[in-house]
XYZ file of C-alpha atoms in Angstrom:
545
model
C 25.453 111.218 25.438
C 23.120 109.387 27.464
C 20.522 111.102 25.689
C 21.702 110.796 22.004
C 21.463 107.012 22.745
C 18.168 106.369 24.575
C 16.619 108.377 21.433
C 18.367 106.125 18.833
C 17.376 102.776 20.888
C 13.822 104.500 20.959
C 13.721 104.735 17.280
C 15.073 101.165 16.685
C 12.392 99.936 18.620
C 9.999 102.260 17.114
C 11.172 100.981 13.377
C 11.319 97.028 14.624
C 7.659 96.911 15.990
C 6.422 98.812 12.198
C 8.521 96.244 10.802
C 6.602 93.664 12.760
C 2.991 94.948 12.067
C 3.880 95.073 7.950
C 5.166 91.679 7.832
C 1.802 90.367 9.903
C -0.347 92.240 7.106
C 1.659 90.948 4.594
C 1.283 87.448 5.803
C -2.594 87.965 6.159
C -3.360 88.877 2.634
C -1.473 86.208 1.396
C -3.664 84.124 3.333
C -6.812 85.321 2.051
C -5.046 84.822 -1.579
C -4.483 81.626 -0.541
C -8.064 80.990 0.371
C -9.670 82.186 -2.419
C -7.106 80.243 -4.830
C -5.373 83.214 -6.101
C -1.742 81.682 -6.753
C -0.560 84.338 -9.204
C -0.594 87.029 -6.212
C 0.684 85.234 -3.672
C 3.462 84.937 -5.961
C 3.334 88.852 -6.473
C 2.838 89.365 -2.280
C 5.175 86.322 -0.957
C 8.448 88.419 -1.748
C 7.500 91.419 0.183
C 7.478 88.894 3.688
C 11.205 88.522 2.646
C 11.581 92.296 2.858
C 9.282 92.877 5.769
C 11.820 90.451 7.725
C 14.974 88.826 5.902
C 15.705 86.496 8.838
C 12.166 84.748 8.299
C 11.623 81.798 5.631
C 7.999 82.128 5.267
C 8.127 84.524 2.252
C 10.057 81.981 0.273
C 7.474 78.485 1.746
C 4.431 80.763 0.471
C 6.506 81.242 -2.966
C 6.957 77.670 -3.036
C 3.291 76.970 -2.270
C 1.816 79.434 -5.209
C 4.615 77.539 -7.218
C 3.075 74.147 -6.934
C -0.433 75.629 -7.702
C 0.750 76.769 -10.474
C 1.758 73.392 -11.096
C 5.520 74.216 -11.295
C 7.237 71.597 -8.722
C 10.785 72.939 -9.918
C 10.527 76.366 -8.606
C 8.417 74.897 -5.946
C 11.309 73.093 -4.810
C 13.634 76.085 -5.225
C 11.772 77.944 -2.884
C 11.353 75.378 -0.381
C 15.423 74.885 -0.248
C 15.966 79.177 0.453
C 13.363 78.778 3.080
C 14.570 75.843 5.436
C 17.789 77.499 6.663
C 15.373 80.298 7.556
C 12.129 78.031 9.094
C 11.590 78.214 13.194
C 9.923 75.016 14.407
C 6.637 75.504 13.520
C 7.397 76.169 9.461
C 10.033 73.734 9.284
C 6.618 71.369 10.075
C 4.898 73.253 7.238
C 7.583 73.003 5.375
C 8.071 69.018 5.416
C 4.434 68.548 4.731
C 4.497 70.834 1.906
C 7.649 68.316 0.390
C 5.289 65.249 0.691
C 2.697 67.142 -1.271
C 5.374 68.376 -4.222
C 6.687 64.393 -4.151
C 2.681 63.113 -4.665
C 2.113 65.780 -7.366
C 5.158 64.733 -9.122
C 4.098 60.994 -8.574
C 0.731 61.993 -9.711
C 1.908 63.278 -12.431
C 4.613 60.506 -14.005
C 1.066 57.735 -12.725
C -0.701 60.530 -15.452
C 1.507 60.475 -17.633
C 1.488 56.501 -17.562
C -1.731 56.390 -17.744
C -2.660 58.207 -20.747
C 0.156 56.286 -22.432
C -1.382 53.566 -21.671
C -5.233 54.119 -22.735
C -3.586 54.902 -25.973
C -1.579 52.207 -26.329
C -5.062 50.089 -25.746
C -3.387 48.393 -22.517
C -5.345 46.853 -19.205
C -3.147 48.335 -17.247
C -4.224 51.759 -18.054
C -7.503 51.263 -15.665
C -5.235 50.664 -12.801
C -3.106 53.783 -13.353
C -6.474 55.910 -13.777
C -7.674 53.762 -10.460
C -4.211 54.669 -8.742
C -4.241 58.200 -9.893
C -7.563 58.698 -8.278
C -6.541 57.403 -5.134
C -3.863 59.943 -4.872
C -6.597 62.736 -4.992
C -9.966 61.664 -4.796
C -11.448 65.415 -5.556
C -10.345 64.239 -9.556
C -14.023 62.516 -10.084
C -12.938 62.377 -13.409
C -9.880 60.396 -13.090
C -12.241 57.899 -11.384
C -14.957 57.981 -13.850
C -12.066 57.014 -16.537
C -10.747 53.968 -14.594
C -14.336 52.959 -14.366
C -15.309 52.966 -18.002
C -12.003 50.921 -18.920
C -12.774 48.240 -16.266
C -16.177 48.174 -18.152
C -14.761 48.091 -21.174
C -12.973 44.754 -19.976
C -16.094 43.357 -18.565
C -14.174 43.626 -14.979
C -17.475 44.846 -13.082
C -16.442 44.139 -9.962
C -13.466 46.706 -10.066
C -15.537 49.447 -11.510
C -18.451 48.823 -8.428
C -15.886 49.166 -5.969
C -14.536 51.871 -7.299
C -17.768 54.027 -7.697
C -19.068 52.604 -3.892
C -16.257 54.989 -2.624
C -17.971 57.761 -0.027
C -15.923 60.011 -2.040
C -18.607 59.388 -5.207
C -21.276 59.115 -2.972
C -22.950 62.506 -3.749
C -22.404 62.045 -7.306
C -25.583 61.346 -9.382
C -24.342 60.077 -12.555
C -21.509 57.472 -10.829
C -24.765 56.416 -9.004
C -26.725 55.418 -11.612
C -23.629 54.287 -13.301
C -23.322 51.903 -10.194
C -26.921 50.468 -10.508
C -26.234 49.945 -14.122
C -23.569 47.884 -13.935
C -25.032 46.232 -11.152
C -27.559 44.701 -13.227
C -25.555 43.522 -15.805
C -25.869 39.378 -16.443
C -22.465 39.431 -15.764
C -23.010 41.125 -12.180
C -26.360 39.279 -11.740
C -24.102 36.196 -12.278
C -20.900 37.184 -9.963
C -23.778 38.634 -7.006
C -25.549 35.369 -7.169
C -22.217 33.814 -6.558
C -20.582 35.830 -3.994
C -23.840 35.900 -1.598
C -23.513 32.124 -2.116
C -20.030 31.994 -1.022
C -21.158 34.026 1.959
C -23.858 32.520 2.865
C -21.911 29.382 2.904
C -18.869 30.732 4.892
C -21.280 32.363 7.652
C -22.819 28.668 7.667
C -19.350 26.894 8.209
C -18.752 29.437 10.960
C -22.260 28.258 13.101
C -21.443 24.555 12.436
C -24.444 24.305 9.214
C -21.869 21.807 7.140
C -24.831 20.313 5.236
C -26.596 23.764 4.459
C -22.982 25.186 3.467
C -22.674 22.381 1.035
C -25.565 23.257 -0.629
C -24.503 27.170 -0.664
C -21.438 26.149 -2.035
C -22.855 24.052 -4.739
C -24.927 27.000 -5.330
C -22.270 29.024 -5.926
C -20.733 26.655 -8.227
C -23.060 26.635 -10.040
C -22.758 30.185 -10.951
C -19.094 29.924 -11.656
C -18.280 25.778 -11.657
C -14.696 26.298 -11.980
C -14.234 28.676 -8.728
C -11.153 27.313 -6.725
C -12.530 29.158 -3.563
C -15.425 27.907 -4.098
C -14.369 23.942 -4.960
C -12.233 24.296 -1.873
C -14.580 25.572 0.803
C -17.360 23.069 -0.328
C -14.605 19.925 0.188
C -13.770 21.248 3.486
C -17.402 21.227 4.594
C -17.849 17.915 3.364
C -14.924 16.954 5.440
C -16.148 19.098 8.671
C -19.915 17.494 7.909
C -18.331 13.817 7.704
C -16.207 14.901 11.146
C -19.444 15.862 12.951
C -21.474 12.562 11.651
C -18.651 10.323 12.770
C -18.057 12.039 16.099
C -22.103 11.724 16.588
C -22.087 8.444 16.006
C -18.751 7.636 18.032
C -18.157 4.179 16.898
C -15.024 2.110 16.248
C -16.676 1.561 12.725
C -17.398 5.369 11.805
C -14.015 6.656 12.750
C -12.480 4.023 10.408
C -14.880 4.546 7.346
C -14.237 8.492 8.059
C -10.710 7.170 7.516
C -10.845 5.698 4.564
C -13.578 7.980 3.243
C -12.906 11.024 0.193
C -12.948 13.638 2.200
C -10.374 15.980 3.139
C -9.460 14.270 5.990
C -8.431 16.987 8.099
C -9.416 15.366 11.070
C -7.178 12.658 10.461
C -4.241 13.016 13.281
C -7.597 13.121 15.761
C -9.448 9.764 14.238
C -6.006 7.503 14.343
C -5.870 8.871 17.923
C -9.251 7.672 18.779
C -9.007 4.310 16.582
C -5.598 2.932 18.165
C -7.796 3.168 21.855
C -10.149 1.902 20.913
C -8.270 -1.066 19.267
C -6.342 -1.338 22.200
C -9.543 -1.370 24.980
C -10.923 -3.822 22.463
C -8.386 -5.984 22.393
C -7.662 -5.932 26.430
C -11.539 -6.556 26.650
C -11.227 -9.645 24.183
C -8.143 -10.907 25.774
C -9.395 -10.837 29.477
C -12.738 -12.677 28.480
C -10.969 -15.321 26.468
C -11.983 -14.251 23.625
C -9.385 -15.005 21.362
C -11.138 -14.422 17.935
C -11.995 -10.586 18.761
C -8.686 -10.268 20.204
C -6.844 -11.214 17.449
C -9.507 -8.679 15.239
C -8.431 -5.328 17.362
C -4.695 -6.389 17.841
C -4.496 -7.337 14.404
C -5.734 -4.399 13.319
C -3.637 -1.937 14.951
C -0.670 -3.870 14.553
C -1.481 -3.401 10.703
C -2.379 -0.226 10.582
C -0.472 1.345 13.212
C 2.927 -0.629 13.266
C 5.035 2.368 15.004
C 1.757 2.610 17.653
C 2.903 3.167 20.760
C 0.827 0.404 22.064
C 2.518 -2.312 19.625
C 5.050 -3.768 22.054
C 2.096 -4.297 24.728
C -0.367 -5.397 21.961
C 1.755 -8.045 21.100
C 2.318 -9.219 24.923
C -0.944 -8.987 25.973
C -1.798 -11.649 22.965
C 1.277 -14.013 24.055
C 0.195 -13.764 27.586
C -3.262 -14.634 26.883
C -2.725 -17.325 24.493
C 0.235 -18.830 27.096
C -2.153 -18.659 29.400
C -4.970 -20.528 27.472
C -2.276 -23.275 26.501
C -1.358 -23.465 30.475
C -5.361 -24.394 31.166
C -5.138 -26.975 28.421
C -1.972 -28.995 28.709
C -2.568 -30.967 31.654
C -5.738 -32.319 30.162
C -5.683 -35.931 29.176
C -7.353 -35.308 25.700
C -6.108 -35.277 22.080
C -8.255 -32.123 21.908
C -6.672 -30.088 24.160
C -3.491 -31.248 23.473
C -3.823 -29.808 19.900
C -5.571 -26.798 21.147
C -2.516 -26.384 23.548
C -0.006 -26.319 20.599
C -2.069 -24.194 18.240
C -1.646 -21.777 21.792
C 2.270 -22.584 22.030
C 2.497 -21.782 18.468
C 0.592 -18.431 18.359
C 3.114 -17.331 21.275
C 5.849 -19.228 18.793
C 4.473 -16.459 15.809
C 3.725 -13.105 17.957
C 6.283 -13.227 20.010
C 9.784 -14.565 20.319
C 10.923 -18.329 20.795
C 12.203 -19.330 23.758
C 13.537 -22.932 24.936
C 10.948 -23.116 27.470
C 8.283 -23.118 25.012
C 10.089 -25.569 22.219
C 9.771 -27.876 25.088
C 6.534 -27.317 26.089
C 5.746 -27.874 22.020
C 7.345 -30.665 21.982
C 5.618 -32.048 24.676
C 2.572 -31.070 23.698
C 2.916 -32.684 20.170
C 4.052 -36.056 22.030
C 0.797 -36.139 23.940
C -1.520 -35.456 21.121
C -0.127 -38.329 19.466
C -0.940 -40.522 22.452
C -4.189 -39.057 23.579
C -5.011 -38.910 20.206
C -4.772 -42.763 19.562
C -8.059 -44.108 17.972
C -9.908 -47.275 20.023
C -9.649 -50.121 17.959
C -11.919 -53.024 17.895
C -10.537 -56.394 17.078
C -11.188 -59.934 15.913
C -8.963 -62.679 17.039
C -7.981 -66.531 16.669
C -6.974 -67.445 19.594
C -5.163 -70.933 20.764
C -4.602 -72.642 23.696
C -3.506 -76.803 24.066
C -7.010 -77.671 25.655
C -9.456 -75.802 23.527
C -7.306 -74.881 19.934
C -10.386 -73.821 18.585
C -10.928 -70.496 19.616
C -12.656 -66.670 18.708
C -11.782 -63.715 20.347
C -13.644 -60.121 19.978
C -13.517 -56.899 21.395
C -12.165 -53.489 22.467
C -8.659 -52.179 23.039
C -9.163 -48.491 23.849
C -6.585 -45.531 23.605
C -7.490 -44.567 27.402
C -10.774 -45.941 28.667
C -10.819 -50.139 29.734
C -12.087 -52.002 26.825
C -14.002 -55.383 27.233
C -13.524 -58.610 25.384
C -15.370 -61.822 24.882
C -13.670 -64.852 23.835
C -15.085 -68.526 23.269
C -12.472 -71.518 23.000
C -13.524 -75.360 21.867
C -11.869 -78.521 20.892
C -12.585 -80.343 17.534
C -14.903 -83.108 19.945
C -16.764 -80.229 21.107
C -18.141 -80.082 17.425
C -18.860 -83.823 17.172
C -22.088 -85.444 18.298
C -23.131 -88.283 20.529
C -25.496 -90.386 20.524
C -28.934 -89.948 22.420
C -28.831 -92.065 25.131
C -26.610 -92.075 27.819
C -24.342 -94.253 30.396
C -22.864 -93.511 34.271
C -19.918 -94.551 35.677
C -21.414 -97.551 36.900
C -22.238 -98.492 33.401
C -25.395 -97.859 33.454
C -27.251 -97.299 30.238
C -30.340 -95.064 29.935
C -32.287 -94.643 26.478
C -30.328 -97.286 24.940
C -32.930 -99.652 22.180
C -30.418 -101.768 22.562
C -30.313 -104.692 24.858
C -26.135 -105.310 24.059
C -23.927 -102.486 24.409
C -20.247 -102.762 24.330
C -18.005 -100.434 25.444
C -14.949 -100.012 23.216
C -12.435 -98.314 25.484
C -12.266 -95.381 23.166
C -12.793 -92.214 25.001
C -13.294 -88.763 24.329
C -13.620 -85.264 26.252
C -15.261 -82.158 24.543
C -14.069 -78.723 26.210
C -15.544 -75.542 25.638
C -14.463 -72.114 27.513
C -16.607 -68.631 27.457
C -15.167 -65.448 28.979
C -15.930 -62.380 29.563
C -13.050 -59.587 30.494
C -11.755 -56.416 30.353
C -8.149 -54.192 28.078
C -6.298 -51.773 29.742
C -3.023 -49.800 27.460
C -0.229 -50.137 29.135
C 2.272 -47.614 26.888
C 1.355 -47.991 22.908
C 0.896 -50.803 21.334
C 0.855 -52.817 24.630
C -2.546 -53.772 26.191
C -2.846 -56.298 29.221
C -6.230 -58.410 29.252
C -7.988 -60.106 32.303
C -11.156 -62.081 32.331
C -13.066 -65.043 33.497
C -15.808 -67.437 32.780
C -16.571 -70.864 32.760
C -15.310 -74.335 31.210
C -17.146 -77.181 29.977
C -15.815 -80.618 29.789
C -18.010 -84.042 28.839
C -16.552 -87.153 29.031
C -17.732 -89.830 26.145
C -16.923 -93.316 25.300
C -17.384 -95.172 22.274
C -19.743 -98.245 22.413
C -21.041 -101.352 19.907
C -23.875 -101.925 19.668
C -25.757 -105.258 18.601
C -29.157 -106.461 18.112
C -31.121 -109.314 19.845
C -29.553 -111.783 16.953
C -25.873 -110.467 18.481
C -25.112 -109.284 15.235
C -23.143 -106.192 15.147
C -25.033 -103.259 14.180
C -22.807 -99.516 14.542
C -20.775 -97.884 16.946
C -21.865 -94.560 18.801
C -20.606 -92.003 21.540
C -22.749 -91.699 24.127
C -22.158 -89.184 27.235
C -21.028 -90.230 30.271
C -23.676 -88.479 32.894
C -21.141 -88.383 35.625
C -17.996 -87.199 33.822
C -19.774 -83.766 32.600
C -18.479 -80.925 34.632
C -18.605 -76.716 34.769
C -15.401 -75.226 36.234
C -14.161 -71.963 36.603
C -11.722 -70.338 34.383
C -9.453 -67.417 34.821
C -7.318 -65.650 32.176
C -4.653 -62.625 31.468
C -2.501 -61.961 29.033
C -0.765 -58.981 26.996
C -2.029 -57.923 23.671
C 0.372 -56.232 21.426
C -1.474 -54.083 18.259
C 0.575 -52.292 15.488
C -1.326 -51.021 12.357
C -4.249 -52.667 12.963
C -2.476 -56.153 13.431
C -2.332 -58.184 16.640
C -0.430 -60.563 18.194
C -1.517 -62.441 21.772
C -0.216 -64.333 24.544
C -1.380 -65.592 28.154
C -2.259 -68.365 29.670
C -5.764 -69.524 31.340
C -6.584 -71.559 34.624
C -9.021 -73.636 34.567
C -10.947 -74.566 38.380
C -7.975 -72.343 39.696
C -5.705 -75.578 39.185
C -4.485 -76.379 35.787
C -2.329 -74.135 33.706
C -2.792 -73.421 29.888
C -0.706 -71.622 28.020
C -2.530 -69.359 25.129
C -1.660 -67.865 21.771
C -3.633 -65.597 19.418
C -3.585 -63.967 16.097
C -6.091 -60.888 14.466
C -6.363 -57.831 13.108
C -7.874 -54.744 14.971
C -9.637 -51.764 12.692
C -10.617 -47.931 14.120
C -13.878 -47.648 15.559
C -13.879 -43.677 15.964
């Protein structure tokens, strides 16, 4: 028994490994078929691998294969389905790749399809399909060659040279010379002219050569003036070339007029940035040197233009400060001047910056001492009175806070009268007289006269005290006859009396009141620092500055 079956397991094996060796030279002729492009055998050999071993699926995947040669996909695909329950690991690889290739054959053939539709229809499109059909295999020169004679048809060179650039036409002589055909076309002379333009100007914005990219990209206007790329790339050089200039420069004045310039401004965000600090040092600069014209310049100007700044709120107190400051140094000053300078201060704090009762006050006061420091002097003319002399002239200064002076002169109505030439004593004496028999009369008269000189001192508007001295000046004279050596009566004279003539001191003060340019007067004089004399006085002042 033993025996019966070590023979029939010998034969088995004997049978499996002839098996074995047919379905390897099965498998390598249709191989060779394959390589030499013989589809219609391998579809005549493939079936035999099925019989040389059922439980292997590579009979049916080289069926499938020939299939697709043959340019049926259908059967293809039949095949392909009996031979994946079948495939090991390796063909179910083969297998999935040889899917992808039915799927781009089919998809190669609808893009055909599409395409010849198309080129008979006359459409664009039909270029594109050739173009895309080409892609799929580029061994089809000729599918190429057709998308390249539509895109010249349209006059779309550009399409056609890249397609016929491809290494895959490299070798080919006639898409060659096709290529330098095209190339030199007006059209092409035209579109190289501008593209190496736009190059050259894009390789010259990359190394920073704004102006020289300009120029490229007004080049390649020229060569097609409406280009958007083109329009574009030369306004953002101009704005990258206006960037450079202004940061060169680095003034306050070129980032502004980069600001306000045409270009693109790209570098906007950056130039406010570096205008607000430099406002702002400005300003501080201005402010701690006094210098209230340039301060109000910067802080003005970024309070304008930047009104959200961050630096607004400290702009604004900076200026207050200052100015407070400034009206601080000026208030205790005894001068109009800087009493109004003071208030135009007050009342720049009064705009920038809040009100505050501390500073209506100090307005207030301010405006109160203006008006008083800012009191004109006056000079004056005066009649002035008193019971001795009622004849009198007074003239002079009343200043708003210096002393003023004053002169005044004072006479009585005898004062003004003559006398005769000669004279007489108190002993009666005559001396000068032509005439041997005088008579006194008894009538006597005294002429006074008064000059001072003295000085006007404001008290509080309109009130001004005077004080001065001088001297008085009385003569005593008497009235005499006179007759001749007949004794006949010939006129009556005044003749001084030598020894009744006297110079005496005289002191006077009194207050002077002025409104409006008129001005009222009383005091009182002493004369030899004994008698009392009450004065009055009436004139009119006028503005001497």
């Amino acid at each position: 028994m033993k025996a019966i079956l070590t023979g029939l397991l010998l034969v088995c094996n004997i049978l499996a490994i002839a098996q074995t060796d047919d379905f390897f030279t099965i498998e390598r002729k249709i191989k060779d078929h394959i390589k030499n492009g013989r589809w219609d055998e391998v579809v005549v050999a493939a079936p035999d691998l099925v019989i040389a071993d059922p439980t292997k699926g590579n009979g049916f995947y080289y069926t499938a294969m020939a299939f697709l040669k043959l340019n049926q996909p259908d059967k293809a695909s039949e095949y392909l389905a009996q031979a994946e329950p079948l495939a090991d690991a390796e063909l179910k690889t083969l297998i999935a790749a040889l899917k992808n290739e039915i799927n781009q054959y089919r998809e190669a053939n609808q893009v055909l399809e599409l395409a010849e539709k198309q080129e008979k229809q006359g459409s664009k499109r039909a270029a594109d399909e050739w173009k895309k059909l080409w892609e799929l295999d580029k061994m089809k020169t000729e599918f190429a060659l057709n998308a390249v004679e539509l895109y010249v048809e349209q006059k779309n060179y550009p399409q056609a040279l890249e397609i016929l650039k491809d290494p895959a036409l490299a070798n080919d002589p006639g898409a060659q010379a096709l290529y330098k055909r095209i190339n030199n076309t007006p059209e092409m002379t035209k579109l190289n002219g501008y593209n190496e333009a736009l190059l050259l100007g894009k390789q010259n914005m990359k190394n920073g050569n704004y102006s020289t990219a300009i120029s490229n990209f007004s080049t390649a206007l020229r060569f097609q003036p409406n280009d958007t790329e083109a329009s574009s790339q030369k306004k953002l050089a101009e704005d990258e070339l206006a960037w450079q200039t202004t940061r060169k420069t680095n003034t306050l004045e070129a980032f502004e007029s980069y600001l306000k310039g045409t270009t693109l401004r790209n570098h906007k965000a950056e130039a406010d940035e570096i205008v607000m600090r430099a406002l702002i040092r400005f300003g501080n600069k201005a402010a701690t040197e006094n210098n209230f014209k340039d301060m109000e310049y910067y802080f003005g100007k970024y309070l304008k233009q930047y009104p959200n700044g961050s630096e607004t709120a400290a702009a604004r107190q900076t200026m207050c400060d200052t100015y407070q400051a400034a009206a601080d140094k000026e208030k205790d000053k005894k001068t109009a001047f800087a009493q109004k300078q003071s208030i135009a201060y007050l009342t720049k704090v009064q705009t920038i910056c809040s009100s505050t009762p501390a500073l209506e006050a100090a307005l207030k006061t301010a405006n109160k001492k203006a008006i008083r420091y800012g009191r004109p002097n006056r000079g004056f003319i005066a009649y002035v009175y008193d019971s001795l002399a009622p004849i009198g002239l007074s003239f002079g200064t009343i200043n708003n806070r210096k002393v003023g002076m004053y002169v005044t002169v004072r006479a009585n109505e005898s004062f003004f009268q003559g006398n005769s030439f000669y004279t007489v004593n108190d002993q009666g004496v005559y001396d000068g007289s032509v005439f041997d028999d005088v008579r006194p009369t008894g009538e006597t008269r005294t002429s006074h006269f008064d000059g001072t000189l003295g000085l006007t001192k404001k008290i509080a508007f309109p009130l001004w005290l005077y004080a001065g001295g001088g001297i008085n000046y009385s003569q005593l004279s008497i009235q005499v006859d006179e007759y001749n050596d007949s004794g006949r009566f010939v006129e009556s004279e005044w003749i001084k009396n030598t020894d009744q003539q006297f110079i005496k001191p005289v002191v006077e003060a009194g207050a002077i009141i002025d409104v409006g340019g008129f001005q009222l007067r009383g005091g009182g004089k002493m004369i030899d620092f004994k008698d009392i004399y009450y004065t009055l006085g009436v004139g009119f002042s006028f503005r001497r500055d």
